[in-house]
Short mmCIF file of N, CA and C in Angstrom, two decimals:
data_model
loop_
_atom_site.label_atom_id
_atom_site.label_comp_id
_atom_site.label_asym_id
_atom_site.label_seq_id
_atom_site.Cartn_x
_atom_site.Cartn_y
_atom_site.Cartn_z
N UNK A 1 17.40 1.16 -29.04
CA UNK A 1 16.67 1.50 -30.63
C UNK A 1 17.28 3.47 -31.02
N UNK A 2 17.83 3.46 -32.20
CA UNK A 2 18.22 4.48 -32.45
C UNK A 2 17.64 5.62 -33.30
N UNK A 3 18.11 6.59 -33.58
CA UNK A 3 16.86 7.45 -33.97
C UNK A 3 16.50 7.18 -35.68
N UNK A 4 15.21 7.77 -35.85
CA UNK A 4 15.31 7.09 -37.03
C UNK A 4 15.67 7.64 -38.85
N UNK A 5 15.80 7.03 -38.86
CA UNK A 5 16.12 8.24 -40.57
C UNK A 5 15.19 8.32 -41.62
N UNK A 6 15.07 8.15 -41.49
CA UNK A 6 13.75 8.27 -42.60
C UNK A 6 12.63 9.83 -42.31
N UNK A 7 12.39 10.00 -43.04
CA UNK A 7 11.49 11.55 -42.30
C UNK A 7 9.46 11.37 -42.54
N UNK A 8 8.86 11.06 -41.68
CA UNK A 8 7.34 10.73 -41.38
C UNK A 8 6.66 12.16 -41.99
N UNK A 9 6.11 11.52 -42.45
CA UNK A 9 4.98 12.03 -43.20
C UNK A 9 3.44 12.27 -42.77
N UNK A 10 2.96 11.62 -41.79
CA UNK A 10 1.92 11.58 -41.31
C UNK A 10 1.50 9.81 -41.40
N UNK A 11 0.91 9.78 -40.47
CA UNK A 11 -0.63 8.48 -40.34
C UNK A 11 -1.11 8.11 -41.47
N UNK A 12 -1.34 6.99 -42.12
CA UNK A 12 -2.30 6.41 -42.53
C UNK A 12 -3.46 6.62 -42.50
N UNK A 13 -3.67 5.91 -41.47
CA UNK A 13 -4.88 6.85 -40.42
C UNK A 13 -4.82 7.20 -38.91
N UNK A 14 -4.91 7.84 -38.32
CA UNK A 14 -4.74 8.20 -37.17
C UNK A 14 -4.70 7.41 -36.20
N UNK A 15 -6.23 7.24 -36.40
CA UNK A 15 -6.98 6.03 -35.65
C UNK A 15 -6.95 4.80 -35.23
N UNK A 16 -5.77 4.63 -35.70
CA UNK A 16 -5.34 3.05 -35.77
C UNK A 16 -3.95 3.28 -36.84
N UNK A 17 -3.33 4.13 -36.01
CA UNK A 17 -1.74 3.50 -36.68
C UNK A 17 -1.12 2.44 -36.41
N UNK A 18 -0.64 1.72 -37.38
CA UNK A 18 0.71 0.86 -36.88
C UNK A 18 1.78 0.78 -36.78
N UNK A 19 2.39 -0.33 -35.88
CA UNK A 19 3.53 0.24 -34.70
C UNK A 19 5.11 0.71 -35.56
N UNK A 20 4.31 0.78 -36.94
CA UNK A 20 6.14 1.44 -37.91
C UNK A 20 6.05 2.60 -38.29
N UNK A 21 4.36 2.93 -38.12
CA UNK A 21 3.83 4.98 -38.43
C UNK A 21 4.31 5.11 -36.51
N UNK A 22 4.08 4.40 -35.42
CA UNK A 22 3.91 4.88 -34.23
C UNK A 22 5.68 5.29 -34.07
N UNK A 23 6.47 4.29 -34.73
CA UNK A 23 7.91 4.09 -33.95
C UNK A 23 8.30 5.87 -34.56
N UNK A 24 8.17 5.77 -36.17
CA UNK A 24 8.59 6.54 -37.03
C UNK A 24 7.93 8.32 -36.51
N UNK A 25 7.05 8.48 -36.18
CA UNK A 25 6.14 9.37 -35.53
C UNK A 25 6.95 9.57 -34.01
N UNK A 26 7.38 8.45 -33.16
CA UNK A 26 7.96 9.17 -32.15
C UNK A 26 9.52 9.73 -31.70
N UNK A 27 9.97 9.38 -33.09
CA UNK A 27 11.12 9.98 -33.61
C UNK A 27 11.13 11.15 -33.96
N UNK A 28 10.16 12.21 -34.18
CA UNK A 28 10.15 12.47 -35.45
C UNK A 28 8.97 13.27 -34.86
N UNK A 29 8.24 13.64 -33.37
CA UNK A 29 7.32 13.46 -32.89
C UNK A 29 6.74 15.16 -32.90
N UNK A 30 7.40 16.07 -33.75
CA UNK A 30 7.50 17.64 -34.52
C UNK A 30 6.80 17.70 -35.68
N UNK A 31 6.67 16.07 -36.41
CA UNK A 31 6.46 16.77 -38.35
C UNK A 31 4.59 16.35 -38.01
N UNK A 32 4.23 15.53 -36.89
CA UNK A 32 2.33 15.74 -36.64
C UNK A 32 2.33 16.18 -35.49
N UNK A 33 2.11 16.84 -35.41
CA UNK A 33 1.91 17.82 -33.39
C UNK A 33 0.65 17.09 -32.85
N UNK A 34 1.00 16.26 -31.51
CA UNK A 34 -0.18 15.84 -30.76
C UNK A 34 -1.34 16.74 -30.60
N UNK A 35 -1.57 18.30 -30.87
CA UNK A 35 -2.22 18.76 -30.98
C UNK A 35 -3.09 19.03 -32.00
N UNK A 36 -2.44 18.20 -33.03
CA UNK A 36 -3.08 18.18 -34.08
C UNK A 36 -4.62 16.82 -34.76
N UNK A 37 -3.85 15.87 -33.60
CA UNK A 37 -4.25 14.36 -33.49
C UNK A 37 -5.75 14.23 -33.02
N UNK A 38 -6.58 13.19 -33.31
CA UNK A 38 -7.91 13.16 -33.27
C UNK A 38 -7.89 13.01 -31.22
N UNK A 39 -9.09 13.71 -30.99
CA UNK A 39 -9.21 13.86 -29.16
C UNK A 39 -8.76 12.30 -29.17
N UNK A 40 -8.34 12.56 -27.34
CA UNK A 40 -8.37 11.43 -27.18
C UNK A 40 -7.22 9.86 -27.77
N UNK A 41 -6.60 11.45 -28.15
CA UNK A 41 -5.88 10.08 -29.66
C UNK A 41 -5.13 9.11 -28.76
N UNK A 42 -4.21 9.61 -27.27
CA UNK A 42 -3.82 8.33 -26.03
C UNK A 42 -4.18 7.53 -25.57
N UNK A 43 -5.76 7.57 -25.59
CA UNK A 43 -6.63 6.19 -25.31
C UNK A 43 -6.81 5.85 -26.07
N UNK A 44 -6.29 6.00 -27.35
CA UNK A 44 -6.91 4.70 -28.72
C UNK A 44 -5.76 4.71 -29.20
N UNK A 45 -4.19 4.99 -28.94
CA UNK A 45 -3.11 3.94 -28.98
C UNK A 45 -2.87 2.90 -27.85
N UNK A 46 -3.37 3.13 -26.27
CA UNK A 46 -2.74 2.61 -25.94
C UNK A 46 -3.45 1.05 -25.97
N UNK A 47 -3.50 0.42 -26.61
CA UNK A 47 -4.36 -0.94 -26.30
C UNK A 47 -3.07 -2.08 -26.95
N UNK A 48 -3.41 -3.00 -27.22
CA UNK A 48 -2.55 -4.43 -27.16
C UNK A 48 -2.19 -4.41 -28.50
N UNK A 49 -2.38 -3.63 -29.87
CA UNK A 49 -2.16 -3.94 -30.70
C UNK A 49 -1.10 -3.21 -30.84
N UNK A 50 -0.58 -1.83 -29.81
CA UNK A 50 0.35 -1.04 -29.68
C UNK A 50 1.29 -0.68 -28.48
N UNK A 51 1.21 -2.33 -27.93
CA UNK A 51 1.88 -1.85 -26.77
C UNK A 51 3.36 -2.10 -26.10
N UNK A 52 3.68 -3.05 -27.19
CA UNK A 52 4.98 -3.75 -27.01
C UNK A 52 5.64 -2.39 -28.24
N UNK A 53 4.86 -2.09 -29.11
CA UNK A 53 5.53 -0.62 -29.38
C UNK A 53 6.12 0.40 -28.68
N UNK A 54 4.67 1.17 -27.91
CA UNK A 54 5.05 1.91 -26.89
C UNK A 54 5.90 1.23 -25.76
N UNK A 55 5.70 0.70 -25.24
CA UNK A 55 7.06 -0.05 -24.37
C UNK A 55 8.29 0.20 -24.73
N UNK A 56 8.40 -0.24 -25.82
CA UNK A 56 10.05 0.05 -26.31
C UNK A 56 10.17 1.52 -26.70
N UNK A 57 9.49 2.20 -26.98
CA UNK A 57 9.60 3.65 -26.51
C UNK A 57 9.94 4.16 -24.92
N UNK A 58 8.76 3.82 -24.42
CA UNK A 58 9.64 4.52 -23.74
C UNK A 58 10.26 3.86 -22.97
N UNK A 59 11.21 2.96 -22.96
CA UNK A 59 12.37 2.36 -22.74
C UNK A 59 14.01 2.86 -23.08
N UNK A 60 13.26 3.99 -24.36
CA UNK A 60 14.33 4.59 -24.87
C UNK A 60 14.62 5.41 -24.86
N UNK A 61 15.25 6.31 -23.64
CA UNK A 61 15.53 7.71 -23.10
C UNK A 61 15.75 8.86 -24.31
N UNK A 62 16.56 8.31 -25.69
CA UNK A 62 16.76 9.07 -26.81
C UNK A 62 15.49 9.70 -27.43
N UNK A 63 14.60 8.50 -27.35
CA UNK A 63 13.09 8.72 -27.99
C UNK A 63 12.21 10.54 -26.98
N UNK A 64 12.52 11.03 -28.11
CA UNK A 64 11.69 12.54 -28.35
C UNK A 64 9.83 12.21 -27.41
N UNK A 65 9.35 11.00 -27.90
CA UNK A 65 8.17 11.07 -28.01
C UNK A 65 7.77 10.31 -26.59
N UNK A 66 9.80 9.84 -25.96
CA UNK A 66 9.02 8.53 -24.50
C UNK A 66 7.84 9.13 -23.65
N UNK A 67 7.76 10.37 -22.95
CA UNK A 67 6.99 10.72 -22.02
C UNK A 67 5.80 10.53 -22.78
N UNK A 68 4.70 10.81 -24.26
CA UNK A 68 4.05 10.47 -24.63
C UNK A 68 4.15 8.79 -24.53
N UNK A 69 5.00 8.14 -24.44
CA UNK A 69 4.89 6.60 -24.69
C UNK A 69 4.73 5.84 -23.34
N UNK A 70 5.08 6.23 -22.48
CA UNK A 70 4.73 6.65 -21.05
C UNK A 70 3.82 6.64 -20.56
N UNK A 71 3.06 7.68 -20.69
CA UNK A 71 1.74 8.04 -20.67
C UNK A 71 0.79 6.84 -20.59
N UNK A 72 0.84 6.77 -22.15
CA UNK A 72 0.43 5.35 -22.90
C UNK A 72 0.22 3.92 -21.83
N UNK A 73 1.67 3.23 -21.63
CA UNK A 73 1.71 2.42 -20.84
C UNK A 73 1.12 2.68 -19.56
N UNK A 74 0.62 3.75 -18.77
CA UNK A 74 0.18 4.35 -17.48
C UNK A 74 -1.48 4.13 -17.75
N UNK A 75 -1.56 4.59 -18.96
CA UNK A 75 -3.62 4.17 -19.35
C UNK A 75 -3.61 2.59 -19.39
N UNK A 76 -2.51 2.18 -19.87
CA UNK A 76 -2.79 0.53 -20.37
C UNK A 76 -2.95 -0.28 -19.13
N UNK A 77 -2.16 0.06 -18.34
CA UNK A 77 -1.73 -0.39 -17.52
C UNK A 77 -3.23 -0.14 -16.43
N UNK A 78 -3.69 0.78 -16.31
CA UNK A 78 -4.83 1.33 -15.22
C UNK A 78 -6.10 0.60 -15.99
N UNK A 79 -6.57 0.78 -17.56
CA UNK A 79 -7.37 -0.03 -18.03
C UNK A 79 -7.66 -1.64 -18.03
N UNK A 80 -6.00 -1.99 -18.18
CA UNK A 80 -6.27 -4.02 -17.73
C UNK A 80 -6.39 -4.12 -15.84
N UNK A 81 -5.78 -3.28 -15.32
CA UNK A 81 -6.48 -3.77 -13.88
C UNK A 81 -7.52 -3.33 -13.47
N UNK A 82 -8.58 -1.98 -13.92
CA UNK A 82 -9.66 -2.02 -13.91
C UNK A 82 -11.00 -2.33 -14.05
N UNK A 83 -10.18 -3.75 -15.03
CA UNK A 83 -11.32 -4.60 -15.49
C UNK A 83 -10.68 -5.80 -15.60
N UNK A 84 -10.07 -5.82 -14.38
CA UNK A 84 -9.54 -6.93 -13.91
C UNK A 84 -9.12 -8.16 -14.97
N UNK A 85 -8.88 -7.27 -15.98
CA UNK A 85 -7.92 -7.63 -17.13
C UNK A 85 -8.64 -8.57 -18.64
N UNK A 86 -9.95 -7.91 -18.36
CA UNK A 86 -10.48 -8.12 -19.40
C UNK A 86 -10.21 -7.57 -20.51
N UNK A 87 -9.98 -6.02 -20.44
CA UNK A 87 -9.45 -5.26 -21.24
C UNK A 87 -7.90 -5.76 -21.66
N UNK A 88 -6.92 -5.82 -21.26
CA UNK A 88 -5.56 -6.84 -21.68
C UNK A 88 -5.24 -7.94 -21.19
N UNK A 89 -4.48 -8.53 -21.31
CA UNK A 89 -4.09 -9.97 -21.49
C UNK A 89 -3.20 -9.57 -19.83
N UNK A 90 -2.99 -10.21 -18.83
CA UNK A 90 -2.35 -9.82 -17.55
C UNK A 90 -0.97 -11.08 -17.26
N UNK A 91 -1.12 -11.15 -18.16
CA UNK A 91 0.40 -12.14 -18.94
C UNK A 91 1.13 -10.91 -19.44
N UNK A 92 0.39 -10.67 -20.34
CA UNK A 92 1.29 -9.28 -21.27
C UNK A 92 1.72 -8.24 -20.18
N UNK A 93 0.49 -8.22 -19.68
CA UNK A 93 1.27 -6.61 -18.33
C UNK A 93 2.10 -7.11 -17.29
N UNK A 94 2.12 -8.08 -16.91
CA UNK A 94 3.33 -8.58 -16.21
C UNK A 94 4.02 -8.76 -16.45
N UNK A 95 4.53 -9.72 -17.58
CA UNK A 95 5.98 -9.74 -18.20
C UNK A 95 6.42 -7.47 -18.93
N UNK A 96 5.66 -6.77 -19.29
CA UNK A 96 6.19 -5.73 -19.30
C UNK A 96 6.24 -5.13 -17.94
N UNK A 97 5.85 -5.09 -16.97
CA UNK A 97 6.75 -4.81 -15.08
C UNK A 97 8.07 -6.01 -15.29
N UNK A 98 7.68 -6.87 -15.27
CA UNK A 98 8.97 -7.88 -14.92
C UNK A 98 10.35 -6.68 -15.79
N UNK A 99 9.87 -6.39 -17.53
CA UNK A 99 10.64 -6.02 -17.90
C UNK A 99 11.58 -4.64 -17.73
N UNK A 100 10.10 -4.21 -16.73
CA UNK A 100 10.57 -2.61 -17.29
C UNK A 100 11.57 -2.67 -15.37
N UNK A 101 11.28 -3.50 -14.15
CA UNK A 101 11.52 -3.44 -13.35
C UNK A 101 13.27 -4.52 -13.83
N UNK A 102 13.71 -4.97 -14.77
CA UNK A 102 14.73 -5.17 -14.48
C UNK A 102 16.26 -4.54 -15.32
N UNK A 103 15.26 -3.92 -16.82
CA UNK A 103 16.37 -3.35 -16.83
C UNK A 103 15.54 -1.62 -18.03
N UNK A 104 14.67 -1.48 -16.95
CA UNK A 104 14.76 0.63 -16.96
C UNK A 104 15.16 1.22 -16.18
N UNK A 105 15.16 2.57 -16.91
CA UNK A 105 15.59 3.14 -15.41
C UNK A 105 14.52 3.72 -14.47
N UNK A 106 14.82 5.08 -13.96
CA UNK A 106 13.82 5.27 -12.55
C UNK A 106 12.62 5.65 -13.36
N UNK A 107 12.61 6.46 -14.81
CA UNK A 107 10.93 6.34 -15.10
C UNK A 107 10.03 5.20 -14.91
N UNK A 108 10.52 3.86 -15.70
CA UNK A 108 10.52 3.26 -16.05
C UNK A 108 10.40 2.20 -14.94
N UNK A 109 10.91 2.22 -14.24
CA UNK A 109 10.55 1.77 -12.68
C UNK A 109 9.49 1.71 -12.04
N UNK A 110 9.58 3.37 -11.62
CA UNK A 110 8.40 3.93 -11.01
C UNK A 110 7.59 3.09 -11.83
N UNK A 111 6.96 3.35 -12.89
CA UNK A 111 5.59 2.76 -13.74
C UNK A 111 5.54 0.90 -13.19
N UNK A 112 6.71 0.24 -13.06
CA UNK A 112 6.37 -1.17 -13.00
C UNK A 112 5.98 -0.94 -11.36
N UNK A 113 6.30 0.00 -10.56
CA UNK A 113 6.39 -0.42 -9.01
C UNK A 113 4.71 0.78 -8.72
N UNK A 114 4.44 1.81 -9.63
CA UNK A 114 2.75 1.98 -9.93
C UNK A 114 1.64 0.81 -10.05
N UNK A 115 2.04 0.91 -11.06
CA UNK A 115 1.44 -0.61 -11.45
C UNK A 115 1.23 -1.85 -10.31
N UNK A 116 2.26 -2.47 -9.83
CA UNK A 116 2.27 -3.51 -8.96
C UNK A 116 1.60 -2.44 -8.12
N UNK A 117 1.34 -1.67 -7.40
CA UNK A 117 0.61 -1.57 -6.69
C UNK A 117 -1.01 -1.01 -6.81
N UNK A 118 -1.08 -0.38 -7.88
CA UNK A 118 -2.56 -0.28 -8.21
C UNK A 118 -3.03 -1.97 -8.27
N UNK A 119 -2.10 -3.09 -8.92
CA UNK A 119 -2.43 -3.61 -8.72
C UNK A 119 -3.53 -4.57 -7.57
N UNK A 120 -2.38 -4.18 -6.69
CA UNK A 120 -2.67 -4.86 -5.46
C UNK A 120 -3.94 -3.83 -4.94
N UNK A 121 -4.11 -2.57 -5.43
CA UNK A 121 -4.82 -1.65 -4.12
C UNK A 121 -5.07 -1.21 -5.50
N UNK A 122 -6.37 -1.77 -6.37
CA UNK A 122 -7.00 -0.84 -7.02
C UNK A 122 -8.01 0.24 -6.37
N UNK A 123 -7.86 0.71 -5.56
CA UNK A 123 -9.03 1.91 -5.40
C UNK A 123 -7.80 3.30 -5.58
N UNK A 124 -6.84 2.59 -6.00
CA UNK A 124 -5.96 3.97 -5.34
C UNK A 124 -5.79 4.77 -6.95
N UNK A 125 -7.06 4.35 -7.48
CA UNK A 125 -6.49 4.54 -9.11
C UNK A 125 -7.22 6.02 -9.00
N UNK A 126 -6.50 7.42 -9.76
CA UNK A 126 -6.99 8.60 -9.47
C UNK A 126 -6.92 8.28 -11.18
N UNK A 127 -8.26 9.20 -11.93
CA UNK A 127 -7.80 8.85 -13.46
C UNK A 127 -7.21 10.60 -13.31
N UNK A 128 -6.62 11.65 -13.22
CA UNK A 128 -5.70 12.39 -12.76
C UNK A 128 -4.09 12.04 -13.61
N UNK A 129 -3.84 10.88 -12.39
CA UNK A 129 -2.69 10.65 -12.13
C UNK A 129 -2.37 9.39 -13.37
N UNK A 130 -3.34 8.53 -13.48
CA UNK A 130 -2.79 7.44 -14.65
C UNK A 130 -3.56 7.33 -15.70
N UNK A 131 -4.81 8.46 -16.04
CA UNK A 131 -4.55 8.63 -17.42
C UNK A 131 -5.04 10.06 -18.03
N UNK A 132 -4.16 11.28 -17.95
CA UNK A 132 -4.05 12.84 -17.74
C UNK A 132 -3.14 13.19 -17.52
N UNK A 133 -2.09 11.53 -17.61
CA UNK A 133 -0.42 12.42 -17.48
C UNK A 133 0.34 12.54 -15.90
N UNK A 134 -0.87 12.82 -15.42
CA UNK A 134 0.17 13.25 -13.59
C UNK A 134 1.29 12.27 -12.65
N UNK A 135 1.23 11.09 -13.29
CA UNK A 135 2.14 10.35 -12.84
C UNK A 135 3.62 10.37 -13.77
N UNK A 136 3.52 10.54 -14.62
CA UNK A 136 4.12 10.86 -16.38
C UNK A 136 4.94 12.32 -15.35
N UNK A 137 4.41 13.55 -15.53
CA UNK A 137 4.42 14.51 -15.39
C UNK A 137 5.38 14.63 -13.70
N UNK A 138 4.69 14.02 -12.70
CA UNK A 138 5.36 14.08 -11.52
C UNK A 138 6.29 13.13 -11.58
N UNK A 139 6.67 12.11 -11.90
CA UNK A 139 8.15 11.40 -11.70
C UNK A 139 7.39 10.59 -10.52
N UNK A 140 6.92 10.72 -9.64
CA UNK A 140 6.45 10.03 -8.24
C UNK A 140 6.16 8.63 -8.22
N UNK A 141 5.79 7.62 -7.20
CA UNK A 141 5.61 6.29 -6.76
C UNK A 141 4.69 6.47 -5.93
N UNK A 142 3.85 5.48 -6.04
CA UNK A 142 2.49 5.74 -5.49
C UNK A 142 2.27 4.82 -4.10
N UNK A 143 2.36 4.90 -2.86
CA UNK A 143 1.91 4.67 -2.24
C UNK A 143 0.53 3.59 -1.43
#
């Protein structure tokens, strides 16, 4: 994915951004600072509607908002696993994990590894790590 050329002027509805808006913002994140977004915006966007876009952004090392997108993928994975996939389709989740394992760099392979470990051992869920960005900041693998 290449850097977006057009200027991003904001979201029509920040609580429910479109994939196009999210992608445009991710390549110009300073145009609308995270601090100005609604509370828990990460939790709002980490759903099925935007997961493919978030995954593409997290896979792109050149994306300025890559770490935010990866953080949202951690939320998505934990939400799916902890609800026994009532919140998100297990098939989509597995496809994303496999794609990250095949074509991702260390950050994405760590997300895939951590997701598989949590799937096998849901008791390893720690809110700080999965929903507050701990695993993204530390870039570590859980065991």
